[in-house]
């Protein structure tokens, strides 16, 4: 009955680095360390700009900006595959968020209202870990007429 009610099978020690026991403990941990700890750990994630950990850290910083802390949201494009919207606050930059929530690659034109601009700077881009990182790079200027997103990819642009 222990395994039926225990949460242990779904848990493992925190994988801090590639050292013995994933840097969790010098002793023998109660739970087994996942076999992927040499390549999937906090130290490794911190060293890669586009890692899941660093993407979440960047998103947390963006959420502190005035354009994201208020209730101003205007949906730009919404269809079966794409959700895009603009976040803004008077006196601060606007941000365009474009997400491909579909099951296929898509191209979307986001030049029209509410933006009225043809290009914008990429501030954050992320793709599915199964497909690799996004084709967009932070700091790039992108053409909003043809935003190409793989499925499960998202990009945030500063207008």
Short mmCIF file of C-alpha atoms in Angstrom, two decimals:
data_model
loop_
_atom_site.label_atom_id
_atom_site.label_comp_id
_atom_site.label_asym_id
_atom_site.label_seq_id
_atom_site.Cartn_x
_atom_site.Cartn_y
_atom_site.Cartn_z
CA UNK A 1 0.00 0.00 0.00
CA UNK A 2 2.99 2.33 0.50
CA UNK A 3 3.53 2.86 -3.24
CA UNK A 4 -0.20 3.33 -3.81
CA UNK A 5 -0.33 6.37 -1.50
CA UNK A 6 3.25 7.63 -1.58
CA UNK A 7 4.39 10.59 -3.64
CA UNK A 8 7.95 9.25 -3.67
CA UNK A 9 7.86 7.60 -7.14
CA UNK A 10 7.20 11.02 -8.70
CA UNK A 11 9.93 12.84 -6.82
CA UNK A 12 13.71 12.98 -6.85
CA UNK A 13 16.35 15.08 -5.11
CA UNK A 14 16.99 18.54 -6.58
CA UNK A 15 19.56 18.30 -9.35
CA UNK A 16 21.93 21.19 -8.55
CA UNK A 17 24.96 20.17 -10.62
CA UNK A 18 26.75 17.21 -12.21
CA UNK A 19 28.64 16.16 -9.07
CA UNK A 20 27.86 13.06 -7.01
CA UNK A 21 24.17 12.83 -6.09
CA UNK A 22 23.54 15.85 -8.33
CA UNK A 23 25.01 18.12 -5.65
CA UNK A 24 21.98 17.42 -3.45
CA UNK A 25 23.82 15.74 -0.59
CA UNK A 26 27.15 14.21 0.39
CA UNK A 27 25.20 11.39 1.97
CA UNK A 28 22.97 8.83 0.31
CA UNK A 29 19.62 10.47 -0.48
CA UNK A 30 16.37 8.78 0.54
CA UNK A 31 15.13 8.97 -3.05
CA UNK A 32 17.07 8.00 -6.14
CA UNK A 33 18.69 10.75 -8.20
CA UNK A 34 17.43 10.84 -11.79
CA UNK A 35 19.94 9.39 -14.25
CA UNK A 36 19.85 12.58 -16.37
CA UNK A 37 21.41 14.74 -13.61
CA UNK A 38 24.80 15.18 -15.37
CA UNK A 39 23.12 17.08 -18.23
CA UNK A 40 19.90 18.37 -16.64
CA UNK A 41 20.65 20.40 -13.54
CA UNK A 42 20.50 23.96 -12.23
CA UNK A 43 24.16 24.71 -12.96
CA UNK A 44 23.73 23.65 -16.60
CA UNK A 45 20.45 25.60 -16.96
CA UNK A 46 22.04 28.78 -15.58
CA UNK A 47 24.84 28.56 -18.15
CA UNK A 48 22.50 28.58 -21.19
CA UNK A 49 20.67 31.78 -22.14
CA UNK A 50 17.74 29.89 -23.68
CA UNK A 51 17.31 27.25 -20.96
CA UNK A 52 13.90 26.71 -19.40
CA UNK A 53 15.15 28.19 -16.11
CA UNK A 54 16.48 31.36 -17.75
CA UNK A 55 13.33 31.78 -19.87
CA UNK A 56 11.23 31.70 -16.69
CA UNK A 57 13.57 34.16 -14.98
CA UNK A 58 13.22 36.52 -17.97
CA UNK A 59 9.43 36.16 -17.93
CA UNK A 60 9.38 37.02 -14.22
CA UNK A 61 11.35 40.22 -14.93
CA UNK A 62 9.01 41.19 -17.77
CA UNK A 63 6.00 40.73 -15.50
CA UNK A 64 7.38 43.50 -13.27
CA UNK A 65 7.27 46.09 -16.09
CA UNK A 66 4.37 48.59 -16.02
CA UNK A 67 3.10 47.37 -19.41
CA UNK A 68 2.55 43.90 -17.92
CA UNK A 69 1.36 44.83 -14.43
CA UNK A 70 -1.80 46.61 -15.49
CA UNK A 71 -5.01 45.30 -17.04
CA UNK A 72 -4.47 46.81 -20.51
CA UNK A 73 -4.56 43.92 -22.95
CA UNK A 74 -5.69 44.11 -26.56
CA UNK A 75 -5.97 40.91 -28.56
CA UNK A 76 -4.45 41.25 -31.99
CA UNK A 77 -4.77 37.88 -33.74
CA UNK A 78 -6.69 34.92 -32.40
CA UNK A 79 -7.37 31.77 -34.39
CA UNK A 80 -7.07 28.00 -33.96
CA UNK A 81 -3.26 28.16 -33.94
CA UNK A 82 -2.20 31.68 -32.91
CA UNK A 83 -2.97 33.90 -29.95
CA UNK A 84 -1.39 37.34 -30.04
CA UNK A 85 -2.01 40.34 -27.86
CA UNK A 86 -0.52 43.70 -26.93
CA UNK A 87 0.30 44.78 -23.38
CA UNK A 88 0.73 48.50 -22.78
CA UNK A 89 0.81 51.28 -20.23
CA UNK A 90 0.79 54.99 -21.00
CA UNK A 91 4.33 56.39 -21.11
CA UNK A 92 5.92 52.94 -21.41
CA UNK A 93 6.80 50.66 -24.34
CA UNK A 94 4.17 48.35 -25.80
CA UNK A 95 4.82 44.63 -26.00
CA UNK A 96 3.41 42.19 -28.53
CA UNK A 97 3.08 38.59 -27.34
CA UNK A 98 2.63 35.95 -30.07
CA UNK A 99 2.02 32.31 -29.15
CA UNK A 100 1.58 29.33 -31.44
CA UNK A 101 -0.78 27.05 -29.51
CA UNK A 102 -1.57 24.89 -32.53
CA UNK A 103 -0.15 21.58 -33.65
CA UNK A 104 1.60 22.91 -36.76
CA UNK A 105 3.97 25.68 -37.81
CA UNK A 106 2.25 28.98 -38.61
CA UNK A 107 2.89 32.39 -40.15
CA UNK A 108 0.99 35.41 -38.85
CA UNK A 109 0.81 39.07 -39.86
CA UNK A 110 0.68 41.34 -36.79
CA UNK A 111 1.22 44.73 -38.48
CA UNK A 112 -2.36 45.91 -38.23
CA UNK A 113 -4.30 47.34 -35.30
CA UNK A 114 -3.57 47.77 -32.49
CA UNK A 115 0.10 48.18 -33.50
CA UNK A 116 0.38 49.90 -36.86
CA UNK A 117 4.13 49.19 -37.08
CA UNK A 118 5.99 46.83 -39.40
CA UNK A 119 8.87 45.68 -37.20
CA UNK A 120 9.74 45.19 -33.55
CA UNK A 121 12.58 44.02 -31.31
CA UNK A 122 12.57 40.48 -29.92
CA UNK A 123 12.87 40.56 -26.13
CA UNK A 124 12.12 36.91 -25.40
CA UNK A 125 11.62 33.80 -27.51
CA UNK A 126 11.04 30.18 -26.53
CA UNK A 127 10.17 26.98 -28.30
CA UNK A 128 9.25 23.48 -27.27
CA UNK A 129 12.11 21.56 -25.71
CA UNK A 130 11.27 18.74 -28.11
CA UNK A 131 11.80 20.98 -31.14
CA UNK A 132 14.81 22.93 -29.99
CA UNK A 133 15.09 26.61 -29.29
CA UNK A 134 13.29 29.37 -31.15
CA UNK A 135 14.55 30.67 -34.47
CA UNK A 136 14.23 34.20 -33.03
CA UNK A 137 17.09 35.67 -31.00
CA UNK A 138 16.82 38.27 -28.29
CA UNK A 139 17.67 41.72 -29.63
CA UNK A 140 16.83 40.89 -33.25
CA UNK A 141 14.53 43.19 -35.21
CA UNK A 142 11.73 41.12 -36.72
CA UNK A 143 9.33 41.78 -39.58
CA UNK A 144 5.82 41.72 -38.13
CA UNK A 145 4.29 41.00 -41.54
CA UNK A 146 5.47 37.39 -41.48
CA UNK A 147 6.08 36.10 -37.96
CA UNK A 148 6.98 32.45 -38.42
CA UNK A 149 6.43 30.26 -35.40
CA UNK A 150 6.95 26.54 -34.96
CA UNK A 151 4.22 24.84 -33.01
CA UNK A 152 4.60 25.37 -29.25
CA UNK A 153 6.73 28.48 -29.86
CA UNK A 154 6.21 31.95 -28.41
CA UNK A 155 7.86 35.33 -28.93
CA UNK A 156 7.58 38.65 -27.10
CA UNK A 157 8.37 41.81 -29.08
CA UNK A 158 9.04 45.31 -27.75
CA UNK A 159 7.29 47.90 -29.92
#
